[in-house]
Backbone as JSON, one array per atom type, in Angstrom:
{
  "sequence": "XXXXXXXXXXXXXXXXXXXXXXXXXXXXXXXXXXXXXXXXXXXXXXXXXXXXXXXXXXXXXXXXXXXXXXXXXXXXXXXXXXXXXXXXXXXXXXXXXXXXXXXXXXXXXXXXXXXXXXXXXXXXXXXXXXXXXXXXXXXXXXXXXXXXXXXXXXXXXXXXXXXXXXXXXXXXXXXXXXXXXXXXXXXXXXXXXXXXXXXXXXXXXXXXXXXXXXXXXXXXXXXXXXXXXXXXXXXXXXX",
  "N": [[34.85, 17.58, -0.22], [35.35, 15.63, 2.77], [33.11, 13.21, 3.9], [31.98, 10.56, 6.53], [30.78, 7.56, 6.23], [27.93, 5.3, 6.72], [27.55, 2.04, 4.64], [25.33, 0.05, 2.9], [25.38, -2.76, 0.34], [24.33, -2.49, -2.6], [24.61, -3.65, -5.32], [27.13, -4.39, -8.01], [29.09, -3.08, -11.09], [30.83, -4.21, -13.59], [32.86, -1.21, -15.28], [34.28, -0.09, -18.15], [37.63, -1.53, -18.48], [39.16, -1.59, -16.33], [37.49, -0.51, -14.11], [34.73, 0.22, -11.57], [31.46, 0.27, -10.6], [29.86, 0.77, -7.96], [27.21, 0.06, -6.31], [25.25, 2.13, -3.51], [23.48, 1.96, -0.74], [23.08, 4.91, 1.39], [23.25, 5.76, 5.33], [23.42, 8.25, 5.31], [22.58, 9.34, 2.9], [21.02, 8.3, 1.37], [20.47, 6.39, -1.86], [23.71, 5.83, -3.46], [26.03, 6.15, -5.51], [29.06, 4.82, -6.37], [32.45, 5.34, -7.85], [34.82, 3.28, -8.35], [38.04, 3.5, -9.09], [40.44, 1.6, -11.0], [40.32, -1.06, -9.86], [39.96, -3.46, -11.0], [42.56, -4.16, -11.93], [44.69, -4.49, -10.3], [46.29, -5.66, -7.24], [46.06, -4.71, -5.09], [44.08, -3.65, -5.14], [41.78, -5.63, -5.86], [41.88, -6.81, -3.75], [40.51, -4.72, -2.45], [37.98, -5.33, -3.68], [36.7, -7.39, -2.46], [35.43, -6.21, -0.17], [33.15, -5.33, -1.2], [30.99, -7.29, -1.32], [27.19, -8.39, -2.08], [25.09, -6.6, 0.11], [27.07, -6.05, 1.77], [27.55, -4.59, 4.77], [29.43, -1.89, 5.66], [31.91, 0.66, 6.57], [32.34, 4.03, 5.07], [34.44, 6.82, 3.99], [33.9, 9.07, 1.78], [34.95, 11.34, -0.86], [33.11, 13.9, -0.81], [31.57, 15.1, -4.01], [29.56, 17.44, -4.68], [26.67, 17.74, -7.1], [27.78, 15.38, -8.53], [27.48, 12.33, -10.19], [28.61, 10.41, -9.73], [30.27, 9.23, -7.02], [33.64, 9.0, -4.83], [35.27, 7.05, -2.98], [37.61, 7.67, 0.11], [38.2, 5.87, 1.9], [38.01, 2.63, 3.49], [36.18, 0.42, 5.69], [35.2, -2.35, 7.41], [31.38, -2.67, 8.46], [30.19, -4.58, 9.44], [31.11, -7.68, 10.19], [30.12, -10.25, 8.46], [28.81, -13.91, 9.4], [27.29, -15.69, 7.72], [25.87, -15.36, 5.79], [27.24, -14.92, 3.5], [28.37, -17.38, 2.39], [26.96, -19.59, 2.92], [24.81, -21.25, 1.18], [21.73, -21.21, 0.3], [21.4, -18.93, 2.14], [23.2, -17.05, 0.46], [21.68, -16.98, -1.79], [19.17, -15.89, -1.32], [20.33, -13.29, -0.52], [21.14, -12.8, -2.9], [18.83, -12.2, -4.61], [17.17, -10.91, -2.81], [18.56, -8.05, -2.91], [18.67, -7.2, -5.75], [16.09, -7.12, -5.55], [16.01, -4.66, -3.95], [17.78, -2.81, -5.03], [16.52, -1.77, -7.25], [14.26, -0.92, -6.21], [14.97, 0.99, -4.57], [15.79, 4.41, -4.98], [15.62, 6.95, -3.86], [17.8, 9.7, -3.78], [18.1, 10.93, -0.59], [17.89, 11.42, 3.3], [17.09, 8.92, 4.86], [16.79, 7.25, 7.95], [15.46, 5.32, 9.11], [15.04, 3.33, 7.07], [17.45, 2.56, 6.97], [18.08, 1.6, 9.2], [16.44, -0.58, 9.34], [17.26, -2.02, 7.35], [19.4, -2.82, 8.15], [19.43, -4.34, 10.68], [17.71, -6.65, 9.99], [18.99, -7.43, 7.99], [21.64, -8.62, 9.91], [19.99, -10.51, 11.34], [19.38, -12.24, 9.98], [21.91, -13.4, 8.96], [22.59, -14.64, 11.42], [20.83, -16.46, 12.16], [19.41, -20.15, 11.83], [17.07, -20.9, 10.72], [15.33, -19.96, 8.66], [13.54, -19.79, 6.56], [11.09, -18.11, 6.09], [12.15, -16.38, 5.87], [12.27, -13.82, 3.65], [9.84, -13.17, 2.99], [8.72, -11.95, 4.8], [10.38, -9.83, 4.96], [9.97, -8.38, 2.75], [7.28, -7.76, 2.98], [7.39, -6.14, 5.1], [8.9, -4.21, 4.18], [7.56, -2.71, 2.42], [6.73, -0.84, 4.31], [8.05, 1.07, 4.58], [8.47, 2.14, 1.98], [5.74, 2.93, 1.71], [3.23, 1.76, 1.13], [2.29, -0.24, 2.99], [-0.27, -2.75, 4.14], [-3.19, -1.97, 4.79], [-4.02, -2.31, 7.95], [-6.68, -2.19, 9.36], [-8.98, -3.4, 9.37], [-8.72, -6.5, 9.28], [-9.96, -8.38, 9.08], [-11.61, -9.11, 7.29], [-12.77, -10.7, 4.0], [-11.22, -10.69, 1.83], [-8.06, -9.41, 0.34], [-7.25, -6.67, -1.17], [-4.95, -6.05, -3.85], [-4.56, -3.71, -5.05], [-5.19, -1.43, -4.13], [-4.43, -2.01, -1.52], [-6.45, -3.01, 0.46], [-8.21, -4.59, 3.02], [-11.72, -6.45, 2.21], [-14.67, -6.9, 1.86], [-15.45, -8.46, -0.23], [-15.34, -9.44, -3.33], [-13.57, -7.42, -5.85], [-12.02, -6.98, -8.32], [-9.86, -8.32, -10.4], [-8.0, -8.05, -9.02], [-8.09, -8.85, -5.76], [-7.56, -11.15, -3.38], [-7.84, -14.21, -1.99], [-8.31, -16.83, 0.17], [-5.46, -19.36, 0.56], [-3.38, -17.68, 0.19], [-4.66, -15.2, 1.64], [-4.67, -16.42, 3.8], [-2.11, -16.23, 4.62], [-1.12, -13.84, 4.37], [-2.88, -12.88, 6.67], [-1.28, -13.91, 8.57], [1.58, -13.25, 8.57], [1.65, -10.33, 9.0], [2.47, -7.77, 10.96], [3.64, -9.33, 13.23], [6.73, -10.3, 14.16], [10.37, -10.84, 13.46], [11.54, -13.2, 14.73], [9.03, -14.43, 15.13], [9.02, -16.12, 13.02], [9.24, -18.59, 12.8], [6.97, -20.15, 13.94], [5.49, -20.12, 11.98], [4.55, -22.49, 9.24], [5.38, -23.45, 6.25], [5.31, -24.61, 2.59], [7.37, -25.27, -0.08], [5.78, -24.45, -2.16], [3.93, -22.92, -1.12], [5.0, -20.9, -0.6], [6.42, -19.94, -2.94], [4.17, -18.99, -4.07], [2.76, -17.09, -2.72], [4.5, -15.18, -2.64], [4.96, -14.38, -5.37], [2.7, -13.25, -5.45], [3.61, -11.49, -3.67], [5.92, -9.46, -5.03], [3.87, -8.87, -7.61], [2.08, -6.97, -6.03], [4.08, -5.11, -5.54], [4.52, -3.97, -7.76], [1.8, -2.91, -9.1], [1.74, -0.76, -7.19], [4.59, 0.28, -7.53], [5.67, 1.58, -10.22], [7.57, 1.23, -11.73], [8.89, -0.66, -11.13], [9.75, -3.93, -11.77], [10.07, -7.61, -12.25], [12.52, -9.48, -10.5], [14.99, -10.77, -12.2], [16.43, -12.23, -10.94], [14.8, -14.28, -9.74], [13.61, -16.78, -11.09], [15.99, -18.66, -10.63], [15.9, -18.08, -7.86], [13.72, -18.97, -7.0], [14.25, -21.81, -7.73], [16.28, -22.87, -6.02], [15.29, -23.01, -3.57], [13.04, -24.56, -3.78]],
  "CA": [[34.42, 17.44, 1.17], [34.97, 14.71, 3.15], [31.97, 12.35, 4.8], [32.29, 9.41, 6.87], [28.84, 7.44, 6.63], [27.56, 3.54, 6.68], [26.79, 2.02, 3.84], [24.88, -1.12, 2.34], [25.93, -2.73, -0.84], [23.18, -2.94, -3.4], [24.94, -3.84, -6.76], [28.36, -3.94, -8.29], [28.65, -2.81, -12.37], [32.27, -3.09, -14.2], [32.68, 0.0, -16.32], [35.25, 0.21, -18.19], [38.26, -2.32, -18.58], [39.26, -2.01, -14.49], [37.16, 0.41, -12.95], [33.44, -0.58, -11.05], [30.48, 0.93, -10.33], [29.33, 0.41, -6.71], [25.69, 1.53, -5.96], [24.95, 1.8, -2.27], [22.46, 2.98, -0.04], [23.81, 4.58, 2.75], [22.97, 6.15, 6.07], [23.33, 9.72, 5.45], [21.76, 10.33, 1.83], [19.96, 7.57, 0.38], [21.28, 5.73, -2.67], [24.67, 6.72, -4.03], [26.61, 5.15, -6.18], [30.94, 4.77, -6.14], [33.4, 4.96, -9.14], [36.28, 2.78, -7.9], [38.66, 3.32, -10.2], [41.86, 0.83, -11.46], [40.32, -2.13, -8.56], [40.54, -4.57, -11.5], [43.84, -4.42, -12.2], [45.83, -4.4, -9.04], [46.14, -6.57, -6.27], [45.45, -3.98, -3.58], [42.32, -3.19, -5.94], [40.94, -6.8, -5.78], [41.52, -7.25, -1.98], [38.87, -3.95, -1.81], [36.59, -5.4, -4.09], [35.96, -8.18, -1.56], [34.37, -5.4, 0.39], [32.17, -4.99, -1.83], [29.96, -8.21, -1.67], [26.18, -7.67, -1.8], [24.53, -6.67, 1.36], [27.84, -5.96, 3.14], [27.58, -3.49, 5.43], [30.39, -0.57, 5.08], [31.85, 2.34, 7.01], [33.11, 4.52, 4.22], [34.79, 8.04, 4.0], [33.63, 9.15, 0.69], [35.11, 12.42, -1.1], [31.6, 14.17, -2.06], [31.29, 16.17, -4.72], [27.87, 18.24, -5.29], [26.06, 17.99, -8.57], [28.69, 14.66, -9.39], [26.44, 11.31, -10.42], [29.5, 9.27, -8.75], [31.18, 9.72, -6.37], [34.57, 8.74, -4.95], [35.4, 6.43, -1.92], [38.94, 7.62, -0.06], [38.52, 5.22, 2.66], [36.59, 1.9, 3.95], [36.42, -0.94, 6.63], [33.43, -3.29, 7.41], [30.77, -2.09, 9.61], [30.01, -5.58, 10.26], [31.35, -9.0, 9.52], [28.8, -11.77, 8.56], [29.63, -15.01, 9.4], [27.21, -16.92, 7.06], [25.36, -14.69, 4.65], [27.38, -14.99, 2.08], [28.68, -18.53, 2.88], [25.34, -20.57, 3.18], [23.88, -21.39, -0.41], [20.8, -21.01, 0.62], [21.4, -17.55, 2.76], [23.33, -16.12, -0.3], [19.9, -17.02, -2.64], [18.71, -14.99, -0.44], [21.17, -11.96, -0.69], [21.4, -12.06, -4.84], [17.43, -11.62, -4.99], [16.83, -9.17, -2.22], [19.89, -7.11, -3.08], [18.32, -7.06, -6.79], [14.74, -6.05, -5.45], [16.47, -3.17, -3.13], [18.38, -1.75, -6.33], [15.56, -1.67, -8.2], [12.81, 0.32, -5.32], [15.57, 2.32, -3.61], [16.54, 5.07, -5.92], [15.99, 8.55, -3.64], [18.98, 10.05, -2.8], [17.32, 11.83, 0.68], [18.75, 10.71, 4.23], [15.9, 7.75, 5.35], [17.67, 6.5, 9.11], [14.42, 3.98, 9.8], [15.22, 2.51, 6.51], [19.09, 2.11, 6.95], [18.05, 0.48, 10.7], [15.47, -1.57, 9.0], [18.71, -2.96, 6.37], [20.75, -2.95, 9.31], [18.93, -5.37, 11.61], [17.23, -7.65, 9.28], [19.99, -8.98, 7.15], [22.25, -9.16, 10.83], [19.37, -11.11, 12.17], [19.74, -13.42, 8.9], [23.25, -13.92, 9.66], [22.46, -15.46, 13.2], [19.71, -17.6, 12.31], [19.66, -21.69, 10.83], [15.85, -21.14, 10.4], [14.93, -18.54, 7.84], [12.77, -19.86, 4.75], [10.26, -17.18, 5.43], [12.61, -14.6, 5.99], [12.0, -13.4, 2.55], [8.65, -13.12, 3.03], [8.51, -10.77, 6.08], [11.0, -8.92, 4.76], [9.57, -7.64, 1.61], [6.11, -7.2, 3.35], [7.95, -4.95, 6.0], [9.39, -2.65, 3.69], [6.32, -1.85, 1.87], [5.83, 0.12, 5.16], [9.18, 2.17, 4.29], [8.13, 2.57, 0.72], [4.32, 4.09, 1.65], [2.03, 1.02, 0.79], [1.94, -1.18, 3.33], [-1.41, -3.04, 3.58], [-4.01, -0.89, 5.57], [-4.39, -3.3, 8.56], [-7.89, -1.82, 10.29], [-10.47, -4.58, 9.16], [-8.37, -7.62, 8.22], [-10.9, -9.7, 9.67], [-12.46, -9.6, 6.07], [-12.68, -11.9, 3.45], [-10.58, -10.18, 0.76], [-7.3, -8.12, 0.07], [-7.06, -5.95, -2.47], [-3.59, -5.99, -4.01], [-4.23, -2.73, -6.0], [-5.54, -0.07, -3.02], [-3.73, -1.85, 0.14], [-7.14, -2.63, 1.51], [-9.19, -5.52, 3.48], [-12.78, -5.95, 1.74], [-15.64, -7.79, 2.24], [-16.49, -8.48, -1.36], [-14.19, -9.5, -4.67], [-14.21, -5.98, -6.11], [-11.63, -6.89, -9.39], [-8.94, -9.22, -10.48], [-6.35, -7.79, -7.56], [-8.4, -9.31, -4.98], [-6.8, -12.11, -3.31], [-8.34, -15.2, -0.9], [-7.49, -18.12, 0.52], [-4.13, -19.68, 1.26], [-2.02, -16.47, -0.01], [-5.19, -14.51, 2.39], [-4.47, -16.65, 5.45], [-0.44, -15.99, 5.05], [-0.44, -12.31, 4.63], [-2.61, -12.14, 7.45], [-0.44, -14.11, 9.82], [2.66, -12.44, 8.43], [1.19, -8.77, 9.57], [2.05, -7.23, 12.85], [4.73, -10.33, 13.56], [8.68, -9.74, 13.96], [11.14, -12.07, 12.35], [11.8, -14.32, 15.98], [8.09, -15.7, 15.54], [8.3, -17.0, 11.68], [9.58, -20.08, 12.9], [5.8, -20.69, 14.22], [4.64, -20.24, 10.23], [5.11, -23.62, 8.3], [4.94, -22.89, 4.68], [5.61, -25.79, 1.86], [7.51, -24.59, -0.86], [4.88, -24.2, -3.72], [3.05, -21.92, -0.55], [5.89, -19.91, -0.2], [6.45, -19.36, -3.76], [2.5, -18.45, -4.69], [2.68, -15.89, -1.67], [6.33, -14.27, -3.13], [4.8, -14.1, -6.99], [1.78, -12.1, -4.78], [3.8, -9.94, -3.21], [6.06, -9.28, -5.97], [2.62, -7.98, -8.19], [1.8, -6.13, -5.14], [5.22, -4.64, -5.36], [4.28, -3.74, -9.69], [1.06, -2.23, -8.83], [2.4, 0.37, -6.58], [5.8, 1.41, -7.84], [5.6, 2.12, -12.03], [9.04, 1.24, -12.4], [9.29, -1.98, -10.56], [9.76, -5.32, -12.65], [10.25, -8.75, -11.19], [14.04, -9.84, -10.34], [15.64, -11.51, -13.38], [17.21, -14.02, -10.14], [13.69, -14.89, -9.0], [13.5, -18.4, -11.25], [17.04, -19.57, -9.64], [15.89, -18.69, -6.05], [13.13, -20.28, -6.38], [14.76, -23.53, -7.78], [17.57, -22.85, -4.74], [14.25, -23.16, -2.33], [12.44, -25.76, -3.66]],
  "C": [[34.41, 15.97, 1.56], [33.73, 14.12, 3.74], [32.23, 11.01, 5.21], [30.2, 8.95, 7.13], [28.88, 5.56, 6.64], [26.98, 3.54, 5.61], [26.38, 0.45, 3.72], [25.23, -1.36, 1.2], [24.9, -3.15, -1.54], [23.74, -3.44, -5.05], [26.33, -3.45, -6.87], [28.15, -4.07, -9.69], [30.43, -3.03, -12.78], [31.91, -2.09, -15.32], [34.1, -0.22, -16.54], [36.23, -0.88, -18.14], [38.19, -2.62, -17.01], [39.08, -0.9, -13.89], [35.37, -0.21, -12.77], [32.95, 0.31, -10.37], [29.91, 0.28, -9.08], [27.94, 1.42, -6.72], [25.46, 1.19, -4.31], [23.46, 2.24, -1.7], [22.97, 3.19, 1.59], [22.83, 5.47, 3.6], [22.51, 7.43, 6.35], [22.63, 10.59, 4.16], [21.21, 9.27, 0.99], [20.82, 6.49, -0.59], [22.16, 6.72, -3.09], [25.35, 5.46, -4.43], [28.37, 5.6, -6.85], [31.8, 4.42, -7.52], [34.39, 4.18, -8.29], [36.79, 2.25, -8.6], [40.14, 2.21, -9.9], [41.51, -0.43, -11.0], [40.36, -3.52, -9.52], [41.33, -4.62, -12.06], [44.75, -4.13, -11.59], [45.29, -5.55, -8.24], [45.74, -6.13, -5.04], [44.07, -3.31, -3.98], [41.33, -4.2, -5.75], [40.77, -6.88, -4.64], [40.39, -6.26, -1.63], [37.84, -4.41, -2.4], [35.95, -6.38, -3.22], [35.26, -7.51, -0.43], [33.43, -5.28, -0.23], [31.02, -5.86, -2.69], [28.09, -7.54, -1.18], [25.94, -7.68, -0.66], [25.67, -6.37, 2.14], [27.41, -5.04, 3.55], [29.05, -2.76, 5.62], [30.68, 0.62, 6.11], [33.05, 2.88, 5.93], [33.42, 5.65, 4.67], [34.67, 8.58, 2.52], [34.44, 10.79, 0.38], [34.06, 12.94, -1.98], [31.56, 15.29, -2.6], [30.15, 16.54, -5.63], [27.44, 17.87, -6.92], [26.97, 16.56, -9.28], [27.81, 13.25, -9.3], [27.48, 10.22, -9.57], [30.33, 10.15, -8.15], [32.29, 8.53, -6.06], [35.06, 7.92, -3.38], [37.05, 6.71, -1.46], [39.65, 6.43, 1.12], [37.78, 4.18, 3.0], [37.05, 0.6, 4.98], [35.0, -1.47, 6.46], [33.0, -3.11, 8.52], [30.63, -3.66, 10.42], [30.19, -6.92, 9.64], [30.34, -9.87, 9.61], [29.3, -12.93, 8.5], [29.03, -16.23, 8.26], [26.44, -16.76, 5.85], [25.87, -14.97, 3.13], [27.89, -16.25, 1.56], [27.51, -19.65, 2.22], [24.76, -20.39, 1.76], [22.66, -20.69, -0.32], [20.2, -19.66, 1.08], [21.86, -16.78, 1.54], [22.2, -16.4, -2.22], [19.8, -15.81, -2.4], [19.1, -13.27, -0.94], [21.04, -11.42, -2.25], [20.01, -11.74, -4.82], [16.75, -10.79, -3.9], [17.06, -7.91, -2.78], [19.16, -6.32, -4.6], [16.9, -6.41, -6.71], [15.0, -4.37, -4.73], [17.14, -2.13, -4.16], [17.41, -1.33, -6.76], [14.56, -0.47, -7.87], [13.71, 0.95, -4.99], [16.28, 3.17, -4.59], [16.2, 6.48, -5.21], [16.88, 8.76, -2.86], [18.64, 11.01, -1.57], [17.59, 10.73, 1.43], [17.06, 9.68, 4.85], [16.83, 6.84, 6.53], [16.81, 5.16, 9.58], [14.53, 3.19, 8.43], [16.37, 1.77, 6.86], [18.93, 1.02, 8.04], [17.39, -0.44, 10.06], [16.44, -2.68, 8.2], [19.02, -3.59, 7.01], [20.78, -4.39, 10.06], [18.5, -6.48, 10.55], [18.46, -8.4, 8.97], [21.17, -9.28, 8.75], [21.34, -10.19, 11.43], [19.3, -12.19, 11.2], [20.61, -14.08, 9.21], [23.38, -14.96, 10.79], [21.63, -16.45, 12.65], [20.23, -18.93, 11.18], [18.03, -21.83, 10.92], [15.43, -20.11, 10.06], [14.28, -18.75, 6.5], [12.03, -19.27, 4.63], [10.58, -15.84, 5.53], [12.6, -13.71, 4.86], [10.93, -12.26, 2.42], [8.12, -11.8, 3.69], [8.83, -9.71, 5.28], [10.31, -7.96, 2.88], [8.01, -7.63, 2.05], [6.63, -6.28, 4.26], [8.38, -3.87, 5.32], [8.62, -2.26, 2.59], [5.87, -0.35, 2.93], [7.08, 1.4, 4.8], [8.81, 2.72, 2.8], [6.98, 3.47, 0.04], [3.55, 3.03, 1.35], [1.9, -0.06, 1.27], [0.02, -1.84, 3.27], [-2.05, -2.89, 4.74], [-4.7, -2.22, 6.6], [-6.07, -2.98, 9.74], [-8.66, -2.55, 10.37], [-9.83, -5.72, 8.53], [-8.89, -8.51, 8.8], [-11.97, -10.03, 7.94], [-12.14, -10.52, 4.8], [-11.46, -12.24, 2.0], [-9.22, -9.4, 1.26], [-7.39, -8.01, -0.97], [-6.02, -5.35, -2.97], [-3.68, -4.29, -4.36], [-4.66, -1.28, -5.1], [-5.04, -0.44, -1.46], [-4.67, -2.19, 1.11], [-7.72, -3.95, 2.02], [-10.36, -5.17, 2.95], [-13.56, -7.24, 2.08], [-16.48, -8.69, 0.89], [-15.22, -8.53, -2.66], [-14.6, -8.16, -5.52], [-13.16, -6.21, -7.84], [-10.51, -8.03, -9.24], [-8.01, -9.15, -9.42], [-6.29, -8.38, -6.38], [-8.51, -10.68, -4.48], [-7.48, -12.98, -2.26], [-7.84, -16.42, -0.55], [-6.68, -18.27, 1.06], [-3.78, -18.27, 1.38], [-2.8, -15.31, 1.3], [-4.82, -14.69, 3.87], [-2.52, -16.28, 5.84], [-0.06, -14.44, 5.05], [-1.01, -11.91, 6.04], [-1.83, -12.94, 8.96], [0.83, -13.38, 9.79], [2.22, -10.62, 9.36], [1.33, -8.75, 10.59], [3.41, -8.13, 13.36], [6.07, -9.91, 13.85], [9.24, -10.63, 13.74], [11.2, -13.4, 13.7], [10.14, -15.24, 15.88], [7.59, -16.08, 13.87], [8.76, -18.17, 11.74], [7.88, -20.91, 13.12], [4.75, -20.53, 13.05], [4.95, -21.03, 9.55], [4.29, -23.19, 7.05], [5.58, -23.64, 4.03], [6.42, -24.4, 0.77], [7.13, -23.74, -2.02], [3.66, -22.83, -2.87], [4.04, -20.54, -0.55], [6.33, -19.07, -1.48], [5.31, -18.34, -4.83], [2.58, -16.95, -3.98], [3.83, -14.87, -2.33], [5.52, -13.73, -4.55], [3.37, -12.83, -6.27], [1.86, -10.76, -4.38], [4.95, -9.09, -4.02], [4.84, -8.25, -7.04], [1.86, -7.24, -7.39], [3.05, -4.75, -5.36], [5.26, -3.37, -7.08], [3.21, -2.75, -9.42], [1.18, -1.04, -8.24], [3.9, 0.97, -6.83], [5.76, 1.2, -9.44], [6.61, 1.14, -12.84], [9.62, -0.39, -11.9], [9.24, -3.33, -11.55], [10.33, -6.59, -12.02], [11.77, -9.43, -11.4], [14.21, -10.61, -11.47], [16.4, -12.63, -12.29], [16.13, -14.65, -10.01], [13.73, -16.61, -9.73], [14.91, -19.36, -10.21], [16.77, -19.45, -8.49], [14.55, -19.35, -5.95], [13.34, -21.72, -6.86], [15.59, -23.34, -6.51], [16.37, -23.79, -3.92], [13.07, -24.37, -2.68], [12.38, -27.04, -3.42]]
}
């Protein structure tokens, strides 16, 4: 059966002398992940693998077959060209240690359309911008809310969060419970949209305390989660 769907690129694997494992997450069923066989050892094989940088965005035609752990790509263009994502040192930091946290949490294959938009827009709104050092930041506190554990914003007038229940408290209740700087940046981050983190100045050593925070926020609530094997190089990139 054919399907034509959008996809995101979360990881590329070789298998095999010249065939590669694409994992995506696309539009219409979640993560899925692409045999594309012979592409290192041809020349009309290599020109597709340059589709298949992280984070591109994708309109594929896949041939899907039920009950099969890969599937088979018979067609593809680019949903959308980026002009600096992958370009910009700095922007493709960026891309290798997202890309590596999104493999990692996104593993149900079930159709999620407010995630795909949530992909969609963000990293295009990366693309556009020459002021993005806390786009990181946002962005992996925003998709806690896609994942089920964002952080329960009813009383954040209090003195505490509590990494390990999601909650505002009035009172240090165990080691999870966080104050201070990393307190005053989650709660300006909350509620915000990416156009007003230009009005958040954050040093580098703030920006990296807050990331290692929300990171062990990130451990606490998913089992399976473990902290990017890029994270030391982006944060030398960013310091």
């Amino acid at each position: 059966m054919l399907i034509k769907t959008k996809v995101i690129v979360l990881s590329k694997l070789k298998y095999r002398d010249n065939d590669l494992i694409v994992k995506c997450f696309t539009s219409h069923r979640g993560v899925v992940s692409y045999l594309l066989r012979g592409v290192l050892n041809s020349k009309k094989g290599q020109s597709k693998i340059a589709y298949f940088q992280l984070l591109s965005q994708l309109q594929v035609e896949e041939s899907y077959r039920e009950n099969q752990s890969l599937q088979t790509i018979k067609d593809l263009r680019l949903d959308y060209s980026f002009t600096s994502l992958h370009t910009n040192i700095l922007k493709s930091s960026i891309v290798m240690f997202l890309a590596e946290v999104l493999a990692s949490v996104l593993r149900e294959e079930e159709k999620n359309e407010q995630l795909y938009d949530y992909l969609e827009t963000t990293f295009r709104w990366l693309d556009t911008k020459d002021e993005f050092s806390n786009f990181h930041l946002l962005f992996l506190l925003n998709l806690t809310k896609h994942l089920g554990f964002y952080p329960d914003t009813t009383d954040t007038n209090q003195m505490y969060f509590n990494l390990n229940n999601g909650l505002f408290e009035s009172k240090k209740e165990d080691v999870y419970s966080i104050s201070g700087e990393n307190l005053t940046i989650l709660k300006q981050l909350l509620g915000i949209n990416f156009d007003a983190l230009e009005s958040i100045k954050l040093n580098s050593k703030q920006r990296q305390s807050f990331l290692a925070m929300l990171l062990l926020y990130f451990e606490l609530h998913l089992g399976s989660f473990k902290k990017p094997k890029s994270l030391q190089i982006f944060n030398q990139v960013f310091n």
